[in-house]
Amino acid sequence: MGNSESSSSSQRGRASGASSSRPPLLSKPSFRRIADNYTHLGDLKQDLRRRGLESCNLLLGVDFTKSNEWTGKHSFQGRCLHDVSSPQLNPYEDVIDIVGRTLRDFDDDNIIPCYGFGDATTGDHSVFTFVPPSERQLPGYSLEGIRARYRDIAPNVVMAGPTSFAPIIRQAVEVVKENHNAYHILVVIADGQVTRSVDVEPGQFSPQERATMDALVFASQYPLSI
């Protein structure tokens, strides 16, 4: 942005008088920083309401790629980040709890669709729902139901990859369309970035990066925050 602004300034200097009808640039930035130094959850909720968030529909996407095993070896006492063998909450459960408690008061029905991606069955091309076949009439669960269902699912998921956020983003768009374009917030909980192999040339994108970017552009046409 700095280079572009500098170039534009010099061009305006050279062309002064030739395009006097061109509107002047703003002398001050038209944005302001949103403070995030909240001391407790109540402060955050109050600020969200003050900034205009009255209601939303929450969606969760959970990363089940193989890197959760490697990352956990260095950051979670040598255990997979999805390990649920202990009463202690794992990092994913911590985030689900924090996000859920923060946003569920804004969720109209307190039912949260939740999906997994990146495992051996979905890879980088699809997602799976947390809702089992016997309960497919349900769109999702309450926060408490998600936590319980996650503990049922996690031990049985075969983690794989590669990592792409495109499938969960496109699934979120489908949910938005099914709900008559009601505003939704998709929260993607992952341990790392989209897959980029070492043989990808500088300035180029991996298939997963490209798919994720395309999905983000597609999702920008809908009332969806990610």
PDB file of C-alpha atoms in Angstrom:
ATOM      1  CA  MET A   1       0.000   0.000   0.000  1.00  0.00           C
ATOM      2  CA  GLY A   2       2.889   2.351   0.802  1.00  0.00           C
ATOM      3  CA  ASN A   3       4.413   1.984  -2.657  1.00  0.00           C
ATOM      4  CA  SER A   4       1.064   2.424  -4.342  1.00  0.00           C
ATOM      5  CA  GLU A   5       0.314   5.581  -2.378  1.00  0.00           C
ATOM      6  CA  SER A   6       3.740   7.056  -3.132  1.00  0.00           C
ATOM      7  CA  SER A   7       3.378   6.317  -6.835  1.00  0.00           C
ATOM      8  CA  SER A   8      -0.080   7.883  -6.895  1.00  0.00           C
ATOM      9  CA  SER A   9       1.226  11.019  -5.192  1.00  0.00           C
ATOM     10  CA  SER A  10       4.001  11.528  -7.743  1.00  0.00           C
ATOM     11  CA  GLN A  11       1.592  10.948 -10.610  1.00  0.00           C
ATOM     12  CA  ARG A  12      -0.769  13.572  -9.182  1.00  0.00           C
ATOM     13  CA  GLY A  13       2.161  16.005  -8.995  1.00  0.00           C
ATOM     14  CA  ARG A  14       3.022  15.475 -12.654  1.00  0.00           C
ATOM     15  CA  ALA A  15      -0.585  15.728 -13.750  1.00  0.00           C
ATOM     16  CA  SER A  16      -1.615  18.705 -11.603  1.00  0.00           C
ATOM     17  CA  GLY A  17      -3.909  20.971 -13.531  1.00  0.00           C
ATOM     18  CA  ALA A  18      -4.665  18.263 -16.090  1.00  0.00           C
ATOM     19  CA  SER A  19      -7.222  16.528 -13.881  1.00  0.00           C
ATOM     20  CA  SER A  20      -8.441  19.150 -11.420  1.00  0.00           C
ATOM     21  CA  SER A  21     -11.857  17.474 -11.276  1.00  0.00           C
ATOM     22  CA  ARG A  22     -10.391  14.414  -9.611  1.00  0.00           C
ATOM     23  CA  PRO A  23     -11.639  14.211  -5.974  1.00  0.00           C
ATOM     24  CA  PRO A  24      -8.885  14.779  -3.401  1.00  0.00           C
ATOM     25  CA  LEU A  25      -7.689  11.922  -1.246  1.00  0.00           C
ATOM     26  CA  LEU A  26      -8.757  11.943   2.383  1.00  0.00           C
ATOM     27  CA  SER A  27      -6.109  13.470   4.584  1.00  0.00           C
ATOM     28  CA  LYS A  28      -7.006  11.142   7.453  1.00  0.00           C
ATOM     29  CA  PRO A  29      -7.636   7.376   7.372  1.00  0.00           C
ATOM     30  CA  SER A  30     -11.300   6.394   7.247  1.00  0.00           C
ATOM     31  CA  PHE A  31     -10.832   3.506   9.649  1.00  0.00           C
ATOM     32  CA  ARG A  32     -10.141   3.195  13.350  1.00  0.00           C
ATOM     33  CA  ARG A  33      -8.705   0.489  15.508  1.00  0.00           C
ATOM     34  CA  ILE A  34     -11.102  -1.793  17.354  1.00  0.00           C
ATOM     35  CA  ALA A  35      -9.763  -2.263  20.858  1.00  0.00           C
ATOM     36  CA  ASP A  36      -9.392  -5.855  22.007  1.00  0.00           C
ATOM     37  CA  ASN A  37      -8.061  -5.328  25.514  1.00  0.00           C
ATOM     38  CA  TYR A  38     -11.131  -6.723  27.253  1.00  0.00           C
ATOM     39  CA  THR A  39     -10.800  -7.778  30.874  1.00  0.00           C
ATOM     40  CA  HIS A  40     -13.715 -10.205  30.933  1.00  0.00           C
ATOM     41  CA  LEU A  41     -16.370 -11.766  28.728  1.00  0.00           C
ATOM     42  CA  GLY A  42     -19.040  -9.247  29.696  1.00  0.00           C
ATOM     43  CA  ASP A  43     -16.964  -6.392  28.277  1.00  0.00           C
ATOM     44  CA  LEU A  44     -16.634  -8.190  24.949  1.00  0.00           C
ATOM     45  CA  LYS A  45     -20.361  -8.956  24.704  1.00  0.00           C
ATOM     46  CA  GLN A  46     -21.244  -5.373  25.555  1.00  0.00           C
ATOM     47  CA  ASP A  47     -18.881  -4.038  22.907  1.00  0.00           C
ATOM     48  CA  LEU A  48     -20.258  -6.400  20.256  1.00  0.00           C
ATOM     49  CA  ARG A  49     -23.760  -5.103  20.922  1.00  0.00           C
ATOM     50  CA  ARG A  50     -22.578  -1.491  20.921  1.00  0.00           C
ATOM     51  CA  ARG A  51     -21.024  -2.067  17.500  1.00  0.00           C
ATOM     52  CA  GLY A  52     -24.308  -3.305  16.088  1.00  0.00           C
ATOM     53  CA  LEU A  53     -24.259  -7.086  16.476  1.00  0.00           C
ATOM     54  CA  GLU A  54     -27.783  -7.854  17.662  1.00  0.00           C
ATOM     55  CA  SER A  55     -28.192 -11.389  16.388  1.00  0.00           C
ATOM     56  CA  CYS A  56     -26.373 -13.944  14.277  1.00  0.00           C
ATOM     57  CA  ASN A  57     -26.214 -17.618  13.497  1.00  0.00           C
ATOM     58  CA  LEU A  58     -23.012 -19.349  14.500  1.00  0.00           C
ATOM     59  CA  LEU A  59     -21.222 -22.100  12.527  1.00  0.00           C
ATOM     60  CA  LEU A  60     -18.161 -24.067  13.633  1.00  0.00           C
ATOM     61  CA  GLY A  61     -15.551 -25.816  11.507  1.00  0.00           C
ATOM     62  CA  VAL A  62     -13.000 -28.079  13.218  1.00  0.00           C
ATOM     63  CA  ASP A  63      -9.670 -29.073  11.666  1.00  0.00           C
ATOM     64  CA  PHE A  64      -8.895 -32.805  11.856  1.00  0.00           C
ATOM     65  CA  THR A  65      -5.720 -32.816   9.765  1.00  0.00           C
ATOM     66  CA  LYS A  66      -2.662 -34.873  10.666  1.00  0.00           C
ATOM     67  CA  SER A  67      -0.698 -31.813  11.756  1.00  0.00           C
ATOM     68  CA  ASN A  68      -2.691 -31.809  14.991  1.00  0.00           C
ATOM     69  CA  GLU A  69      -0.604 -34.793  16.049  1.00  0.00           C
ATOM     70  CA  TRP A  70       2.714 -33.132  15.175  1.00  0.00           C
ATOM     71  CA  THR A  71       1.779 -29.790  16.725  1.00  0.00           C
ATOM     72  CA  GLY A  72       0.618 -31.427  19.924  1.00  0.00           C
ATOM     73  CA  LYS A  73       3.987 -33.104  20.418  1.00  0.00           C
ATOM     74  CA  HIS A  74       5.522 -29.677  20.976  1.00  0.00           C
ATOM     75  CA  SER A  75       2.644 -27.732  22.500  1.00  0.00           C
ATOM     76  CA  PHE A  76       0.304 -30.133  24.332  1.00  0.00           C
ATOM     77  CA  GLN A  77       2.481 -32.307  26.535  1.00  0.00           C
ATOM     78  CA  GLY A  78       3.328 -34.601  23.640  1.00  0.00           C
ATOM     79  CA  ARG A  79      -0.328 -35.419  22.978  1.00  0.00           C
ATOM     80  CA  CYS A  80      -2.449 -34.885  19.899  1.00  0.00           C
ATOM     81  CA  LEU A  81      -4.359 -31.610  20.096  1.00  0.00           C
ATOM     82  CA  HIS A  82      -7.563 -33.657  19.747  1.00  0.00           C
ATOM     83  CA  ASP A  83      -6.715 -36.033  22.608  1.00  0.00           C
ATOM     84  CA  VAL A  84      -9.712 -36.477  24.936  1.00  0.00           C
ATOM     85  CA  SER A  85      -8.348 -39.232  27.169  1.00  0.00           C
ATOM     86  CA  SER A  86      -8.019 -36.788  30.063  1.00  0.00           C
ATOM     87  CA  PRO A  87     -10.685 -34.788  31.914  1.00  0.00           C
ATOM     88  CA  GLN A  88      -8.547 -31.757  31.058  1.00  0.00           C
ATOM     89  CA  LEU A  89      -9.948 -29.799  28.124  1.00  0.00           C
ATOM     90  CA  ASN A  90      -7.798 -29.975  25.015  1.00  0.00           C
ATOM     91  CA  PRO A  91      -7.046 -26.806  22.978  1.00  0.00           C
ATOM     92  CA  TYR A  92      -9.995 -27.362  20.649  1.00  0.00           C
ATOM     93  CA  GLU A  93     -12.399 -27.749  23.552  1.00  0.00           C
ATOM     94  CA  ASP A  94     -11.015 -24.568  25.094  1.00  0.00           C
ATOM     95  CA  VAL A  95     -11.690 -22.611  21.912  1.00  0.00           C
ATOM     96  CA  ILE A  96     -15.147 -24.130  21.388  1.00  0.00           C
ATOM     97  CA  ASP A  97     -16.028 -23.145  24.943  1.00  0.00           C
ATOM     98  CA  ILE A  98     -14.710 -19.580  24.642  1.00  0.00           C
ATOM     99  CA  VAL A  99     -16.284 -18.906  21.245  1.00  0.00           C
ATOM    100  CA  GLY A 100     -19.553 -20.506  22.247  1.00  0.00           C
ATOM    101  CA  ARG A 101     -19.877 -18.559  25.484  1.00  0.00           C
ATOM    102  CA  THR A 102     -19.001 -15.329  23.701  1.00  0.00           C
ATOM    103  CA  LEU A 103     -21.426 -15.615  20.796  1.00  0.00           C
ATOM    104  CA  ARG A 104     -24.248 -17.906  21.858  1.00  0.00           C
ATOM    105  CA  ASP A 105     -26.186 -15.018  23.421  1.00  0.00           C
ATOM    106  CA  PHE A 106     -26.334 -13.520  19.933  1.00  0.00           C
ATOM    107  CA  ASP A 107     -27.413 -16.788  18.276  1.00  0.00           C
ATOM    108  CA  ASP A 108     -31.128 -16.729  17.566  1.00  0.00           C
ATOM    109  CA  ASP A 109     -31.860 -20.371  18.407  1.00  0.00           C
ATOM    110  CA  ASN A 110     -28.686 -21.438  20.272  1.00  0.00           C
ATOM    111  CA  ILE A 111     -28.333 -24.316  17.798  1.00  0.00           C
ATOM    112  CA  ILE A 112     -24.892 -24.380  16.204  1.00  0.00           C
ATOM    113  CA  PRO A 113     -24.130 -26.472  13.094  1.00  0.00           C
ATOM    114  CA  CYS A 114     -20.668 -27.979  13.494  1.00  0.00           C
ATOM    115  CA  TYR A 115     -18.494 -29.683  10.884  1.00  0.00           C
ATOM    116  CA  GLY A 116     -15.148 -31.429  10.726  1.00  0.00           C
ATOM    117  CA  PHE A 117     -12.718 -31.387   7.818  1.00  0.00           C
ATOM    118  CA  GLY A 118      -9.294 -32.685   6.853  1.00  0.00           C
ATOM    119  CA  ASP A 119      -9.736 -36.263   8.055  1.00  0.00           C
ATOM    120  CA  ALA A 120      -9.230 -39.426   5.992  1.00  0.00           C
ATOM    121  CA  THR A 121     -12.780 -39.317   4.599  1.00  0.00           C
ATOM    122  CA  THR A 122     -13.000 -35.628   3.694  1.00  0.00           C
ATOM    123  CA  GLY A 123      -9.400 -34.613   2.907  1.00  0.00           C
ATOM    124  CA  ASP A 124      -9.385 -31.239   1.184  1.00  0.00           C
ATOM    125  CA  HIS A 125     -12.627 -31.757  -0.752  1.00  0.00           C
ATOM    126  CA  SER A 126     -15.553 -32.015   1.700  1.00  0.00           C
ATOM    127  CA  VAL A 127     -16.696 -31.859   5.334  1.00  0.00           C
ATOM    128  CA  PHE A 128     -18.545 -34.124   7.746  1.00  0.00           C
ATOM    129  CA  THR A 129     -21.286 -33.036  10.117  1.00  0.00           C
ATOM    130  CA  PHE A 130     -21.112 -33.673  13.849  1.00  0.00           C
ATOM    131  CA  VAL A 131     -24.745 -34.814  13.670  1.00  0.00           C
ATOM    132  CA  PRO A 132     -24.961 -38.638  13.368  1.00  0.00           C
ATOM    133  CA  PRO A 133     -27.218 -40.255  10.737  1.00  0.00           C
ATOM    134  CA  SER A 134     -29.807 -41.159  13.369  1.00  0.00           C
ATOM    135  CA  GLU A 135     -30.292 -37.470  14.210  1.00  0.00           C
ATOM    136  CA  ARG A 136     -30.022 -35.863  10.771  1.00  0.00           C
ATOM    137  CA  GLN A 137     -33.243 -33.966  11.363  1.00  0.00           C
ATOM    138  CA  LEU A 138     -31.220 -31.738  13.706  1.00  0.00           C
ATOM    139  CA  PRO A 139     -29.261 -28.859  12.142  1.00  0.00           C
ATOM    140  CA  GLY A 140     -26.784 -28.810  15.014  1.00  0.00           C
ATOM    141  CA  TYR A 141     -26.366 -28.721  18.778  1.00  0.00           C
ATOM    142  CA  SER A 142     -26.281 -26.346  21.686  1.00  0.00           C
ATOM    143  CA  LEU A 143     -22.845 -25.442  23.029  1.00  0.00           C
ATOM    144  CA  GLU A 144     -23.104 -28.179  25.630  1.00  0.00           C
ATOM    145  CA  GLY A 145     -24.184 -30.663  22.972  1.00  0.00           C
ATOM    146  CA  ILE A 146     -21.238 -29.768  20.743  1.00  0.00           C
ATOM    147  CA  ARG A 147     -18.763 -30.360  23.541  1.00  0.00           C
ATOM    148  CA  ALA A 148     -20.267 -33.754  24.326  1.00  0.00           C
ATOM    149  CA  ARG A 149     -20.493 -34.750  20.666  1.00  0.00           C
ATOM    150  CA  TYR A 150     -16.898 -33.654  20.039  1.00  0.00           C
ATOM    151  CA  ARG A 151     -15.723 -36.000  22.798  1.00  0.00           C
ATOM    152  CA  ASP A 152     -17.619 -38.836  21.099  1.00  0.00           C
ATOM    153  CA  ILE A 153     -16.202 -38.081  17.647  1.00  0.00           C
ATOM    154  CA  ALA A 154     -12.566 -37.148  18.277  1.00  0.00           C
ATOM    155  CA  PRO A 155     -11.223 -40.596  19.306  1.00  0.00           C
ATOM    156  CA  ASN A 156     -12.630 -42.199  16.150  1.00  0.00           C
ATOM    157  CA  VAL A 157     -11.508 -39.693  13.531  1.00  0.00           C
ATOM    158  CA  VAL A 158      -8.568 -40.751  11.348  1.00  0.00           C
ATOM    159  CA  MET A 159      -6.626 -37.555  10.819  1.00  0.00           C
ATOM    160  CA  ALA A 160      -5.184 -36.931   7.366  1.00  0.00           C
ATOM    161  CA  GLY A 161      -5.036 -33.880   5.092  1.00  0.00           C
ATOM    162  CA  PRO A 162      -4.050 -31.795   3.246  1.00  0.00           C
ATOM    163  CA  THR A 163      -5.400 -28.625   4.865  1.00  0.00           C
ATOM    164  CA  SER A 164      -7.849 -26.525   2.900  1.00  0.00           C
ATOM    165  CA  PHE A 165     -10.484 -24.179   4.284  1.00  0.00           C
ATOM    166  CA  ALA A 166     -12.409 -24.187   1.014  1.00  0.00           C
ATOM    167  CA  PRO A 167     -14.776 -27.069   1.899  1.00  0.00           C
ATOM    168  CA  ILE A 168     -15.896 -25.580   5.222  1.00  0.00           C
ATOM    169  CA  ILE A 169     -16.322 -22.125   3.688  1.00  0.00           C
ATOM    170  CA  ARG A 170     -18.472 -23.496   0.867  1.00  0.00           C
ATOM    171  CA  GLN A 171     -20.496 -25.550   3.352  1.00  0.00           C
ATOM    172  CA  ALA A 172     -21.134 -22.375   5.343  1.00  0.00           C
ATOM    173  CA  VAL A 173     -22.424 -20.671   2.201  1.00  0.00           C
ATOM    174  CA  GLU A 174     -24.849 -23.559   1.663  1.00  0.00           C
ATOM    175  CA  VAL A 175     -26.138 -23.161   5.219  1.00  0.00           C
ATOM    176  CA  VAL A 176     -26.622 -19.434   4.658  1.00  0.00           C
ATOM    177  CA  LYS A 177     -28.615 -20.088   1.481  1.00  0.00           C
ATOM    178  CA  GLU A 178     -30.738 -22.736   3.198  1.00  0.00           C
ATOM    179  CA  ASN A 179     -31.583 -20.176   5.887  1.00  0.00           C
ATOM    180  CA  HIS A 180     -32.841 -17.531   3.454  1.00  0.00           C
ATOM    181  CA  ASN A 181     -29.582 -15.560   3.501  1.00  0.00           C
ATOM    182  CA  ALA A 182     -29.697 -14.870   7.234  1.00  0.00           C
ATOM    183  CA  TYR A 183     -26.451 -13.486   8.635  1.00  0.00           C
ATOM    184  CA  HIS A 184     -24.005 -16.159   9.861  1.00  0.00           C
ATOM    185  CA  ILE A 185     -20.578 -16.208  11.473  1.00  0.00           C
ATOM    186  CA  LEU A 186     -18.270 -19.091  10.591  1.00  0.00           C
ATOM    187  CA  VAL A 187     -15.544 -19.823  13.134  1.00  0.00           C
ATOM    188  CA  VAL A 188     -12.804 -22.110  11.799  1.00  0.00           C
ATOM    189  CA  ILE A 189     -10.729 -23.740  14.538  1.00  0.00           C
ATOM    190  CA  ALA A 190      -7.437 -25.034  13.173  1.00  0.00           C
ATOM    191  CA  ASP A 191      -3.868 -25.668  14.280  1.00  0.00           C
ATOM    192  CA  GLY A 192      -2.115 -24.054  11.342  1.00  0.00           C
ATOM    193  CA  GLN A 193      -2.240 -22.645   7.865  1.00  0.00           C
ATOM    194  CA  VAL A 194      -3.459 -23.994   4.544  1.00  0.00           C
ATOM    195  CA  THR A 195      -1.146 -26.605   3.009  1.00  0.00           C
ATOM    196  CA  ARG A 196       1.718 -25.214   0.930  1.00  0.00           C
ATOM    197  CA  SER A 197       4.359 -27.709  -0.174  1.00  0.00           C
ATOM    198  CA  VAL A 198       8.031 -26.764  -0.446  1.00  0.00           C
ATOM    199  CA  ASP A 199       8.025 -27.194  -4.223  1.00  0.00           C
ATOM    200  CA  VAL A 200       5.543 -24.344  -4.776  1.00  0.00           C
ATOM    201  CA  GLU A 201       7.409 -21.488  -6.431  1.00  0.00           C
ATOM    202  CA  PRO A 202       7.487 -18.033  -4.779  1.00  0.00           C
ATOM    203  CA  GLY A 203       4.571 -15.975  -5.993  1.00  0.00           C
ATOM    204  CA  GLN A 204       2.601 -19.118  -6.849  1.00  0.00           C
ATOM    205  CA  PHE A 205      -0.144 -20.822  -4.844  1.00  0.00           C
ATOM    206  CA  SER A 206      -0.728 -24.409  -3.849  1.00  0.00           C
ATOM    207  CA  PRO A 207      -4.011 -26.039  -4.962  1.00  0.00           C
ATOM    208  CA  GLN A 208      -5.308 -25.726  -1.393  1.00  0.00           C
ATOM    209  CA  GLU A 209      -4.375 -22.046  -1.151  1.00  0.00           C
ATOM    210  CA  ARG A 210      -6.006 -21.305  -4.486  1.00  0.00           C
ATOM    211  CA  ALA A 211      -9.172 -23.207  -3.552  1.00  0.00           C
ATOM    212  CA  THR A 212      -9.384 -21.382  -0.220  1.00  0.00           C
ATOM    213  CA  MET A 213      -8.982 -17.973  -1.879  1.00  0.00           C
ATOM    214  CA  ASP A 214     -11.617 -18.814  -4.473  1.00  0.00           C
ATOM    215  CA  ALA A 215     -13.992 -19.948  -1.721  1.00  0.00           C
ATOM    216  CA  LEU A 216     -13.455 -16.701   0.193  1.00  0.00           C
ATOM    217  CA  VAL A 217     -14.245 -14.651  -2.907  1.00  0.00           C
ATOM    218  CA  PHE A 218     -17.364 -16.742  -3.508  1.00  0.00           C
ATOM    219  CA  ALA A 219     -18.469 -16.379   0.139  1.00  0.00           C
ATOM    220  CA  SER A 220     -18.086 -12.592  -0.015  1.00  0.00           C
ATOM    221  CA  GLN A 221     -21.337 -12.477  -1.999  1.00  0.00           C
ATOM    222  CA  TYR A 222     -23.293 -13.720   1.027  1.00  0.00           C
ATOM    223  CA  PRO A 223     -24.080 -12.416   4.537  1.00  0.00           C
ATOM    224  CA  LEU A 224     -21.281 -14.452   6.084  1.00  0.00           C
ATOM    225  CA  SER A 225     -18.380 -13.458   8.325  1.00  0.00           C
ATOM    226  CA  ILE A 226     -15.412 -15.817   8.608  1.00  0.00           C
TER     227      ILE A 226
END
